[in-house]
Coordinates of N, CA, C and O in Angstrom, one line a residue:
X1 N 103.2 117.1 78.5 CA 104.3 117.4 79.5 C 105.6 117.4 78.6 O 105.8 116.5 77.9
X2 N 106.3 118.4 78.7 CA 107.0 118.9 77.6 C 107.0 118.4 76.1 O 107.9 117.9 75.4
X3 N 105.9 118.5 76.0 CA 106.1 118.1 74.4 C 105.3 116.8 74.0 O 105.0 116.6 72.9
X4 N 105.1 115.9 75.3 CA 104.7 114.6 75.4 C 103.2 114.3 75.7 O 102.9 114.6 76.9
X5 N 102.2 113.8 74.8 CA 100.9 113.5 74.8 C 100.9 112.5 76.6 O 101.5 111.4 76.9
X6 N 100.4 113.0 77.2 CA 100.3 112.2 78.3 C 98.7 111.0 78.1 O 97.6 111.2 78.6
X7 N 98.9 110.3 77.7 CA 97.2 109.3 78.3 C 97.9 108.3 78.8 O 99.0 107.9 78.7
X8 N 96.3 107.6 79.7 CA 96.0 106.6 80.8 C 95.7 105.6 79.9 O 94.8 105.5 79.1
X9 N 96.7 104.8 80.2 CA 96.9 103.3 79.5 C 95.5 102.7 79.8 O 94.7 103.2 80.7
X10 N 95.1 101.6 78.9 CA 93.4 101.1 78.9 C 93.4 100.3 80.6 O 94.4 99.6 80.9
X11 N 92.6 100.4 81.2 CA 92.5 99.9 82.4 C 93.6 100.2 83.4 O 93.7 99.3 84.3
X12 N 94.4 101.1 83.4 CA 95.5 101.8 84.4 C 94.8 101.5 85.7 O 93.6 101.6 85.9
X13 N 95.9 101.1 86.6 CA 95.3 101.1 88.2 C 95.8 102.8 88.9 O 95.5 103.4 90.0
X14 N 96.8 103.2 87.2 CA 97.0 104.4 88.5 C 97.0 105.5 87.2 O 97.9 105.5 86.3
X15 N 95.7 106.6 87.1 CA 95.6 107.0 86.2 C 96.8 108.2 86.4 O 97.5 108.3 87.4
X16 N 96.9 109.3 85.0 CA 97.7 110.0 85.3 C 97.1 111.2 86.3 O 97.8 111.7 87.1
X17 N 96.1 111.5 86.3 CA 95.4 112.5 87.4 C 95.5 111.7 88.9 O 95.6 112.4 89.9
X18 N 95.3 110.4 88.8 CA 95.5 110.1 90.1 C 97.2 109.9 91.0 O 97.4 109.9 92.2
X19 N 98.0 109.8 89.8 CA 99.5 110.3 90.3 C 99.7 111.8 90.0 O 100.7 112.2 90.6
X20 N 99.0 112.6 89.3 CA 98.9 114.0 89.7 C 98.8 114.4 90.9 O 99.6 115.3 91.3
X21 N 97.7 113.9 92.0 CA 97.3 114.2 92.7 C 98.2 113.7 94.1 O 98.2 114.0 95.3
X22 N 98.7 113.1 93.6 CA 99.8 112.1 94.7 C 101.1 112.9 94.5 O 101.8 113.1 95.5
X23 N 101.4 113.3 93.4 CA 102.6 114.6 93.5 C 102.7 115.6 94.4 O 103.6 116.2 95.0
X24 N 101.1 115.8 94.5 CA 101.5 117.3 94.6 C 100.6 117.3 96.2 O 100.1 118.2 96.9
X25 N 100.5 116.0 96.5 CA 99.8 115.9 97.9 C 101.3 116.0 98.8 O 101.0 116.2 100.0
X26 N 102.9 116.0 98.4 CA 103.9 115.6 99.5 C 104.2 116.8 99.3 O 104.8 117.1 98.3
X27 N 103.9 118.2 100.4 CA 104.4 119.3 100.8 C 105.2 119.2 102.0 O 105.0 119.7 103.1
X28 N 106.4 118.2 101.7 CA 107.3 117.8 102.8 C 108.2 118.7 102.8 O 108.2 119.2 104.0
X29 N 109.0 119.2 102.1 CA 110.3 119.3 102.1 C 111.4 118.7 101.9 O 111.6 117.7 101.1
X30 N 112.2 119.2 102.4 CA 113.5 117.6 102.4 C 114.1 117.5 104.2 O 115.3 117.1 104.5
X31 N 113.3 117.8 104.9 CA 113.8 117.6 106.6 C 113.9 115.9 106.6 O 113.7 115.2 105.6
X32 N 114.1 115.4 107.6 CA 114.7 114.2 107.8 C 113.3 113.0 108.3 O 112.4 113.7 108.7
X33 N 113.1 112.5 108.3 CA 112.4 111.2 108.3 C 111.1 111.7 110.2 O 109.9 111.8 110.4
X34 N 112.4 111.9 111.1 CA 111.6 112.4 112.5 C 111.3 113.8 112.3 O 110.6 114.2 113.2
X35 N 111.5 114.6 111.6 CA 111.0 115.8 111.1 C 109.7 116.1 110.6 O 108.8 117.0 110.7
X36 N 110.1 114.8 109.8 CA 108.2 114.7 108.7 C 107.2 114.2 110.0 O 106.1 114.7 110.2
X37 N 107.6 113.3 110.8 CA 106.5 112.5 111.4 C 106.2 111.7 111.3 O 105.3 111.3 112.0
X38 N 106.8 110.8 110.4 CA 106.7 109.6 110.2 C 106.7 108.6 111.4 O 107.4 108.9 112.3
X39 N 106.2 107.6 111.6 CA 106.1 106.6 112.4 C 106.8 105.5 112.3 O 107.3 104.7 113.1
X40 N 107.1 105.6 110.7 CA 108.1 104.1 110.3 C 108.3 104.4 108.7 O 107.5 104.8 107.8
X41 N 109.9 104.2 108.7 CA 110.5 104.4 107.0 C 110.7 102.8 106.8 O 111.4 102.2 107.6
X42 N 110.2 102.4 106.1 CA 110.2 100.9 105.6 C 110.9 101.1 104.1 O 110.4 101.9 103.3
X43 N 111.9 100.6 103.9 CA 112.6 99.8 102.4 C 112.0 98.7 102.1 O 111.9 97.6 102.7
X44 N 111.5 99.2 100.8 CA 110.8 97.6 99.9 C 112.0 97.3 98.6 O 112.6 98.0 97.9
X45 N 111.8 95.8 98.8 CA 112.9 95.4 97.5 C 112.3 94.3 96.6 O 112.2 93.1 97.0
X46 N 112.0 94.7 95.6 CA 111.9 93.2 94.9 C 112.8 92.7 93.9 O 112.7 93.0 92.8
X47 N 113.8 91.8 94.2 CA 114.7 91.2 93.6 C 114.7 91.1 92.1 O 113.6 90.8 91.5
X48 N 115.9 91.3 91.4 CA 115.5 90.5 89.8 C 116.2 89.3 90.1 O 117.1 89.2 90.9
X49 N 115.4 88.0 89.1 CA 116.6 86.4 89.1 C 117.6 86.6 88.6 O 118.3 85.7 88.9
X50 N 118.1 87.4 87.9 CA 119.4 88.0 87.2 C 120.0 89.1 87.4 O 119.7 90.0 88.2
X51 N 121.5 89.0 86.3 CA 121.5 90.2 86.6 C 122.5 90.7 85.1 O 123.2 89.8 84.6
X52 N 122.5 91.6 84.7 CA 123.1 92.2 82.9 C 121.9 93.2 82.5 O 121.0 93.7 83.2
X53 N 122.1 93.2 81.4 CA 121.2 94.2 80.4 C 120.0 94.0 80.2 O 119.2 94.8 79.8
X54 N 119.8 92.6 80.3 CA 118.5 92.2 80.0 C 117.6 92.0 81.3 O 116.4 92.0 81.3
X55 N 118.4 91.9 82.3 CA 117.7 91.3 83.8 C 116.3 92.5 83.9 O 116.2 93.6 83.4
X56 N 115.7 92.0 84.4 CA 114.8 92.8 85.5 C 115.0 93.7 86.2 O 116.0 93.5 86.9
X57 N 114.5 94.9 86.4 CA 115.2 96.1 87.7 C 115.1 95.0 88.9 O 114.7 93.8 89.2
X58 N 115.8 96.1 89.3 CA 115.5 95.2 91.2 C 115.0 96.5 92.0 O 115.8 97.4 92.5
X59 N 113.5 96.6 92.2 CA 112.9 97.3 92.7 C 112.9 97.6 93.9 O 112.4 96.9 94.8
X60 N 113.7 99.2 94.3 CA 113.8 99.6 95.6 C 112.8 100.7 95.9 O 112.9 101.7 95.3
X61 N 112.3 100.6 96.5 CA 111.1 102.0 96.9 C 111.7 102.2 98.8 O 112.0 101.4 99.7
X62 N 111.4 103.7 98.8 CA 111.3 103.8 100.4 C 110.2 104.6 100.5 O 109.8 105.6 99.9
X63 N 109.7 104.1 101.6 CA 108.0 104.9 102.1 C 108.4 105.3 103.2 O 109.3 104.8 103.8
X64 N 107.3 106.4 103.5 CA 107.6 107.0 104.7 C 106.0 106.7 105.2 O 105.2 106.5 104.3
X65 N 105.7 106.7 106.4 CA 104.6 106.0 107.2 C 103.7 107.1 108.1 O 104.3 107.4 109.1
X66 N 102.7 107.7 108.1 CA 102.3 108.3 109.5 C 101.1 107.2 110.0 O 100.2 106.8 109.3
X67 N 101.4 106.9 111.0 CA 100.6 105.7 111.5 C 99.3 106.1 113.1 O 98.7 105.3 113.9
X68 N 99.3 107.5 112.9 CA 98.5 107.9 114.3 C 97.0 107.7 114.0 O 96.6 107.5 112.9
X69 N 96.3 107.9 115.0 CA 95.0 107.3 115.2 C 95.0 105.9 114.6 O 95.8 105.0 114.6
X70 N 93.4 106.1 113.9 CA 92.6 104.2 114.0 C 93.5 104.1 112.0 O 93.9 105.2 111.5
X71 N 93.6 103.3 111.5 CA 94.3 102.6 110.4 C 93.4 103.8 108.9 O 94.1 104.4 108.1
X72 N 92.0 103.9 109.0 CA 91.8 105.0 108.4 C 92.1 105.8 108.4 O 91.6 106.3 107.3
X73 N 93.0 106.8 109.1 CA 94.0 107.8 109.1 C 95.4 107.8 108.4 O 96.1 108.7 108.0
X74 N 95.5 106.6 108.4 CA 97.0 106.0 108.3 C 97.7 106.9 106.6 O 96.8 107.3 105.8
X75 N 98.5 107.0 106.4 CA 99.2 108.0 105.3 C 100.7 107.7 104.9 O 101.6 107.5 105.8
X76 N 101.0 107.7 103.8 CA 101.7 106.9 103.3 C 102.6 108.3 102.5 O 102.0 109.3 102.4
X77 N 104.3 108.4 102.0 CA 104.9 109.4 102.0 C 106.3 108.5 100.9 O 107.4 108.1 101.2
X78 N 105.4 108.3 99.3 CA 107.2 107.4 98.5 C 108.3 108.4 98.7 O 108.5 109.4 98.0
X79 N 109.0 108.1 99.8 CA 110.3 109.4 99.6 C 111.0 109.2 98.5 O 111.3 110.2 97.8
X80 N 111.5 107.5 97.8 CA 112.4 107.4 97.0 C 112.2 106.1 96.4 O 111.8 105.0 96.8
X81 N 112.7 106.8 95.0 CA 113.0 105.2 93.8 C 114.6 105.1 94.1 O 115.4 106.1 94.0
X82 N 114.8 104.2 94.4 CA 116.4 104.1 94.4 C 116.7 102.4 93.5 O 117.7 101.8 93.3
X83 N 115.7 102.2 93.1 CA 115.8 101.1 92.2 C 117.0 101.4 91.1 O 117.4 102.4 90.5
X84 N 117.5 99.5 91.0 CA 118.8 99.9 90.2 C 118.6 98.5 89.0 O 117.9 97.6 89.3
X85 N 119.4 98.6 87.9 CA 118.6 97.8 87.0 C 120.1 97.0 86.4 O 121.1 97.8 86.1
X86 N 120.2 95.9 86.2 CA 121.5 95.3 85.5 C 122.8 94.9 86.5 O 123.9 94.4 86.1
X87 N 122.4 95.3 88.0 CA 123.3 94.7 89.0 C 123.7 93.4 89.4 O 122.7 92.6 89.3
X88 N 124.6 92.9 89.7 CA 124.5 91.5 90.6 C 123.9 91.4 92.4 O 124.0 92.2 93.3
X89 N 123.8 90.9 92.4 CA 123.1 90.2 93.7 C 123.9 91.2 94.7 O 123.2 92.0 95.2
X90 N 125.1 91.3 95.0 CA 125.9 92.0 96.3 C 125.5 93.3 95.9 O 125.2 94.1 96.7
X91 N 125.2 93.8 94.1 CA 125.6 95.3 94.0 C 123.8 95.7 94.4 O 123.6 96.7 95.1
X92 N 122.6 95.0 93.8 CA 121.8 95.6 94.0 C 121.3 95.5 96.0 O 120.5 96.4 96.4
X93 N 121.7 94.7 96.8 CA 121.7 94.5 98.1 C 122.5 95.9 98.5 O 121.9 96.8 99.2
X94 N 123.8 95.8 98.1 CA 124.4 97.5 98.8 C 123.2 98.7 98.4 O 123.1 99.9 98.8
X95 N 122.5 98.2 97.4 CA 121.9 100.1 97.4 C 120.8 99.8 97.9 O 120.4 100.9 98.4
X96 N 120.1 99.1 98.1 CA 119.4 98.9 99.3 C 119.6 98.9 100.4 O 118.5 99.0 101.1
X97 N 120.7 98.9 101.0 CA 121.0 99.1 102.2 C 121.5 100.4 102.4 O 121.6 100.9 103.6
X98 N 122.1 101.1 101.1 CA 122.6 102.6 101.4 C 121.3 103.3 101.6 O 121.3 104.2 102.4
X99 N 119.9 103.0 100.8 CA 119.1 103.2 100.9 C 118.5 103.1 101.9 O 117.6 104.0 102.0
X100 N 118.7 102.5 102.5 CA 118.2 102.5 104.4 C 118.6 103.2 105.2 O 118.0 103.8 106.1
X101 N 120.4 103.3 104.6 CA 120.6 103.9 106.0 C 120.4 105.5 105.4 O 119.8 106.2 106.2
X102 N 120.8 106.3 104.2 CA 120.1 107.7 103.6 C 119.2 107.7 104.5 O 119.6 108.3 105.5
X103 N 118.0 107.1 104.7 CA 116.5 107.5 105.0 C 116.3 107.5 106.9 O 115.6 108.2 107.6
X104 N 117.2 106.6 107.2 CA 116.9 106.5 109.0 C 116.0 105.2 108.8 O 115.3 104.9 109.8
X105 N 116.0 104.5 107.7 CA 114.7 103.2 107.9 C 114.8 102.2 109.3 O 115.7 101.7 110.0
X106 N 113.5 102.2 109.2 CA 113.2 100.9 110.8 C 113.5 99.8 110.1 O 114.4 99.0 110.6
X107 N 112.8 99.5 108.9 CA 113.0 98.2 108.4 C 113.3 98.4 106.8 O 113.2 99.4 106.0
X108 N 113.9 96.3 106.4 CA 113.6 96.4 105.0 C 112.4 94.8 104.4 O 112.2 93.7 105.0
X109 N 112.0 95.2 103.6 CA 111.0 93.9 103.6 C 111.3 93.4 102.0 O 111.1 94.1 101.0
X110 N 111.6 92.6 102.1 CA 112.2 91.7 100.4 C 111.1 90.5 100.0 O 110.7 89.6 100.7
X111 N 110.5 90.9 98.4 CA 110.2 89.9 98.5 C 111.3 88.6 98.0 O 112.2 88.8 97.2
X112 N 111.0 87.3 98.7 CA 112.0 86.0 98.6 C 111.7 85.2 97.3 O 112.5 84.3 96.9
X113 N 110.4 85.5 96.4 CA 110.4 84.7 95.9 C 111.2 84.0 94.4 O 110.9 82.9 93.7
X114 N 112.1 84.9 94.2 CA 112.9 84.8 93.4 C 114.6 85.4 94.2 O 115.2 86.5 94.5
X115 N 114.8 83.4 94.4 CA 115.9 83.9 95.1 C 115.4 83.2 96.7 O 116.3 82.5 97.2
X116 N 114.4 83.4 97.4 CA 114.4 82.6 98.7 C 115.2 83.0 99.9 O 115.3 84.1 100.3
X117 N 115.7 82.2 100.4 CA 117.0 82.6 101.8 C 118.0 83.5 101.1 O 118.6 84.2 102.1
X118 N 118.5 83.9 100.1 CA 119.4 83.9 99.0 C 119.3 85.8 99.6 O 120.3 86.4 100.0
X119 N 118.2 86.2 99.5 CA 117.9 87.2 98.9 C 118.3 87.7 100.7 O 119.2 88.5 100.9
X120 N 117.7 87.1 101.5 CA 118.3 87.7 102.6 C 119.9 87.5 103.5 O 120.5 88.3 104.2
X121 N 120.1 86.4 103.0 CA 121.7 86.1 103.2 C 122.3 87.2 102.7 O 123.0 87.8 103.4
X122 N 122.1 87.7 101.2 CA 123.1 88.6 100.7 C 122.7 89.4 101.2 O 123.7 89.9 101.6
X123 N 121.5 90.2 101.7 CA 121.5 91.4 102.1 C 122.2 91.3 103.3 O 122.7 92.4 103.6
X124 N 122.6 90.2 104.3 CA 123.2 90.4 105.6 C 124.2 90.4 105.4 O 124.8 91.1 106.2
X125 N 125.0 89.8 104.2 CA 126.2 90.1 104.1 C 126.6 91.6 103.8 O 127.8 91.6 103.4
X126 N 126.3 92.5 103.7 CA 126.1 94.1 103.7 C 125.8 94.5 104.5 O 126.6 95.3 104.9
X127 N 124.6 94.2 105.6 CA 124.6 94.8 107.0 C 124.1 93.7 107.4 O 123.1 93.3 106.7
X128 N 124.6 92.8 108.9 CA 124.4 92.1 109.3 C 123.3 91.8 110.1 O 122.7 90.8 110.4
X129 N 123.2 93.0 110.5 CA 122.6 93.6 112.0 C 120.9 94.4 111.7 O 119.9 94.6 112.5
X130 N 121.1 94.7 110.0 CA 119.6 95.1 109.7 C 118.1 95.0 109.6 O 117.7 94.4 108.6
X131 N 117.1 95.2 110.3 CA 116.0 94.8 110.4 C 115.5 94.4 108.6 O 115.4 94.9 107.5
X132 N 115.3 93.0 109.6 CA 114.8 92.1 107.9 C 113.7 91.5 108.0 O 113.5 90.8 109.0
X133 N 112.4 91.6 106.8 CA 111.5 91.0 107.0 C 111.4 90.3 105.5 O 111.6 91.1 104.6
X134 N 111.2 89.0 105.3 CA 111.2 88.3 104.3 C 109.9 87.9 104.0 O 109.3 87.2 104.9
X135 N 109.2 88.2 102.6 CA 107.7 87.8 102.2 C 107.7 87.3 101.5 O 108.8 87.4 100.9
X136 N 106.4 86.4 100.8 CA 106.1 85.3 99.4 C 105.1 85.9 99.3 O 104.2 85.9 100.1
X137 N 105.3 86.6 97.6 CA 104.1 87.1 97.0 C 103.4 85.5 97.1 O 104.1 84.5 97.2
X138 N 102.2 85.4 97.1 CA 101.3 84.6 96.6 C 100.5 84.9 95.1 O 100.1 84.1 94.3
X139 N 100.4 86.0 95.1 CA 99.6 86.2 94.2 C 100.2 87.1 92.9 O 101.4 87.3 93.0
X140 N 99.7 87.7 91.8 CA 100.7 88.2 90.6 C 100.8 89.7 91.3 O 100.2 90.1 92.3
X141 N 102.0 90.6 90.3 CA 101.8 91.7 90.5 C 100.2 92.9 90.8 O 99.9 93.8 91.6
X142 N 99.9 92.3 89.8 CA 98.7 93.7 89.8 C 97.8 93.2 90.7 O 97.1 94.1 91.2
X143 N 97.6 91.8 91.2 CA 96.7 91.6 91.9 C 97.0 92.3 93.6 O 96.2 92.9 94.4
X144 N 98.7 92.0 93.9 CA 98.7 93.3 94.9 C 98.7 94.6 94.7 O 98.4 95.4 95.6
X145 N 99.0 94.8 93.7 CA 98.9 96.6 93.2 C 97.7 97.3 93.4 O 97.6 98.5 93.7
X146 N 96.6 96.3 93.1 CA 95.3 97.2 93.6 C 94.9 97.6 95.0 O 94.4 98.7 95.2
X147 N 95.0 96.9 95.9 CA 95.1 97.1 97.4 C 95.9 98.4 97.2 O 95.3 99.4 97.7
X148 N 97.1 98.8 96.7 CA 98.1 100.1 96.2 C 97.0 100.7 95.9 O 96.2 101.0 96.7
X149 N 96.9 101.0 94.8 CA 96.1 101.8 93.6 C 95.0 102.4 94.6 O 94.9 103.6 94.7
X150 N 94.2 101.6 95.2 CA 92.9 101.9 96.1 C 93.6 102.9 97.3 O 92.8 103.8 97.5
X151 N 94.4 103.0 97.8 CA 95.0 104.0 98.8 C 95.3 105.7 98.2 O 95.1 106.9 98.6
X152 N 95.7 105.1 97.0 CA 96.0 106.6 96.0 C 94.6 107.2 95.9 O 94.3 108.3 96.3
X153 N 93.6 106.2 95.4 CA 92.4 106.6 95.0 C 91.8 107.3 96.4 O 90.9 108.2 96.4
X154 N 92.3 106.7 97.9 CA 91.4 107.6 98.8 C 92.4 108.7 99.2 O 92.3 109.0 100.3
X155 N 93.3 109.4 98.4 CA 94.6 110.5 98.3 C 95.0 109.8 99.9 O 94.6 110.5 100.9
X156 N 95.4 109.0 100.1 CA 96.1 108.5 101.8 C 97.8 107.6 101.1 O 98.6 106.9 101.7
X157 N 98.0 108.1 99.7 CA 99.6 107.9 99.4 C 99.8 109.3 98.7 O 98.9 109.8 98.0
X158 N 101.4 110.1 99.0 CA 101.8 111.0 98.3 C 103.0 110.7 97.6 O 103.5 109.6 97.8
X159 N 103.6 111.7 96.7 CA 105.1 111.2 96.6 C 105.8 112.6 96.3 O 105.4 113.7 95.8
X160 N 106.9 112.3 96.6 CA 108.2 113.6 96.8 C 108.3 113.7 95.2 O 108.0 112.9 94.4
X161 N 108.8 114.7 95.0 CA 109.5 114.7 94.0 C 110.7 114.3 93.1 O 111.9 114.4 93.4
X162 N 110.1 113.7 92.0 CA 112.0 113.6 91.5 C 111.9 111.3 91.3 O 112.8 110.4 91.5
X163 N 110.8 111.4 91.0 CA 110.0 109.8 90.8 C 109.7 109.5 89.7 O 108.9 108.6 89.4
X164 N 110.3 110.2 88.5 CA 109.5 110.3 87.7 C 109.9 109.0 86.6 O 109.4 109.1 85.4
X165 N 110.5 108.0 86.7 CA 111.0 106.9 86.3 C 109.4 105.9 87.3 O 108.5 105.6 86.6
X166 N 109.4 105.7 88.6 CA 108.2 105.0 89.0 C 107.7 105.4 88.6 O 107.0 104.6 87.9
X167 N 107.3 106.7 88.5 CA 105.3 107.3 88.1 C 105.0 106.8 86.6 O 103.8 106.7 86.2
X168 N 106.1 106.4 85.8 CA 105.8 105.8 84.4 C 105.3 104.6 84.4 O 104.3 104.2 83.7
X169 N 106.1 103.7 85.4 CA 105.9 102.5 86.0 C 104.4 102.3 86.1 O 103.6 101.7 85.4
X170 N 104.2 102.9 87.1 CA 103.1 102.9 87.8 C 101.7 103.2 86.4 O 100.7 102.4 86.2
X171 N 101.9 104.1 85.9 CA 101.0 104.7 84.7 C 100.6 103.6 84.0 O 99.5 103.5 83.4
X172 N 101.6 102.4 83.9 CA 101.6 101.0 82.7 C 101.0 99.9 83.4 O 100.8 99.0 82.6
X173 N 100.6 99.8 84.8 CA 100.1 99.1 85.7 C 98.6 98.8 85.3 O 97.7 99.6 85.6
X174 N 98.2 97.8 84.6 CA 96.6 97.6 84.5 C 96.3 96.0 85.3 O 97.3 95.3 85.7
X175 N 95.5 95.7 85.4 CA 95.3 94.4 86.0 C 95.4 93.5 85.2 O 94.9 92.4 85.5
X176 N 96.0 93.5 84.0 CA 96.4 92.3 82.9 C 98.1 92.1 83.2 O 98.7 91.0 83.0
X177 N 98.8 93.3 83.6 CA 99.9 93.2 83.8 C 100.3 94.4 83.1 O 99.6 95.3 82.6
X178 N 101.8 94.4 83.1 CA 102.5 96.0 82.5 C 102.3 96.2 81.2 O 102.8 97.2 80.7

């Protein structure tokens, strides 16, 4: 891809044919959230404990949801990375919430565990009033990623274009870690 050897990192949960296939599965367009059909735009965030040049991104994804018939139908749509990397706590909370409101989102779901009440206080201080759902990973990254990884593999996740910062992400994902 221009010039660049593409291979599947040793034990990848998300090979590059299987994010090939997830590209080119979103023949959306760019119409609006009730346009596509969606059932529910959810914002995901995972906090970094810092924040400068060295911090952690602070992982923002928005999905788009089709949720009709029985849960085996169910279909999944990444509209957007809006992830932002080297913020403080108020700066990465506003693009997550600009991020919400861009998309029409129902909800946003954070995980707490870096950071705790913290993580939802600051987000309320940006919008008060926003549907918030706060979770505790229990378990490591990759170990939720494959529950992920397994949805791609039955093509029931697509992604819009213009990802191409996550799809690298994703490509480095093995069950040892990144």
């Amino acid at each position: 891809l221009d010039g660049v050897l593409l291979e599947d990192a040793e034990g990848a949960l998300w090979s590059q044919a299987l994010i090939a296939r997830a590209q080119s599965g979103a023949q959306l367009g760019a119409q609006g959230a009730a346009a596509r059909g969606f059932s529910r735009v959810v914002v995901a965030v995972d906090p970094p404990g810092s924040a400068g040049q060295a911090a952690d991104e602070c992982g923002i994804v928005v999905v788009g949801a089709c949720l009709d018939g029985p849960p085996q139908e169910w279909r999944a749509v990444v509209l957007e990375d809006a992830s932002v990397q080297g913020l403080g706590a108020a700066e990465w909370a506003a693009a997550a919430v600009e991020a919400f409101r861009r998309h029409g989102a129902d909800r946003m779901v954070a995980e707490v565990n870096m950071g705790g009440d913290l993580v939802q206080a600051v987000i309320r201080q940006v919008d008060p009033f926003l549907p918030f759902k706060a979770v505790r990973a229990s378990k490591g990254k990759s170990v939720r990623a494959e529950p992920i990884a397994a949805l791609y593999e039955q093509g029931r996740v697509a992604h819009l274009p213009g990802l191409a910062r996550l799809v690298a992400q994703m490509a480095q994902m093995t069950l040892g870690g990144f």
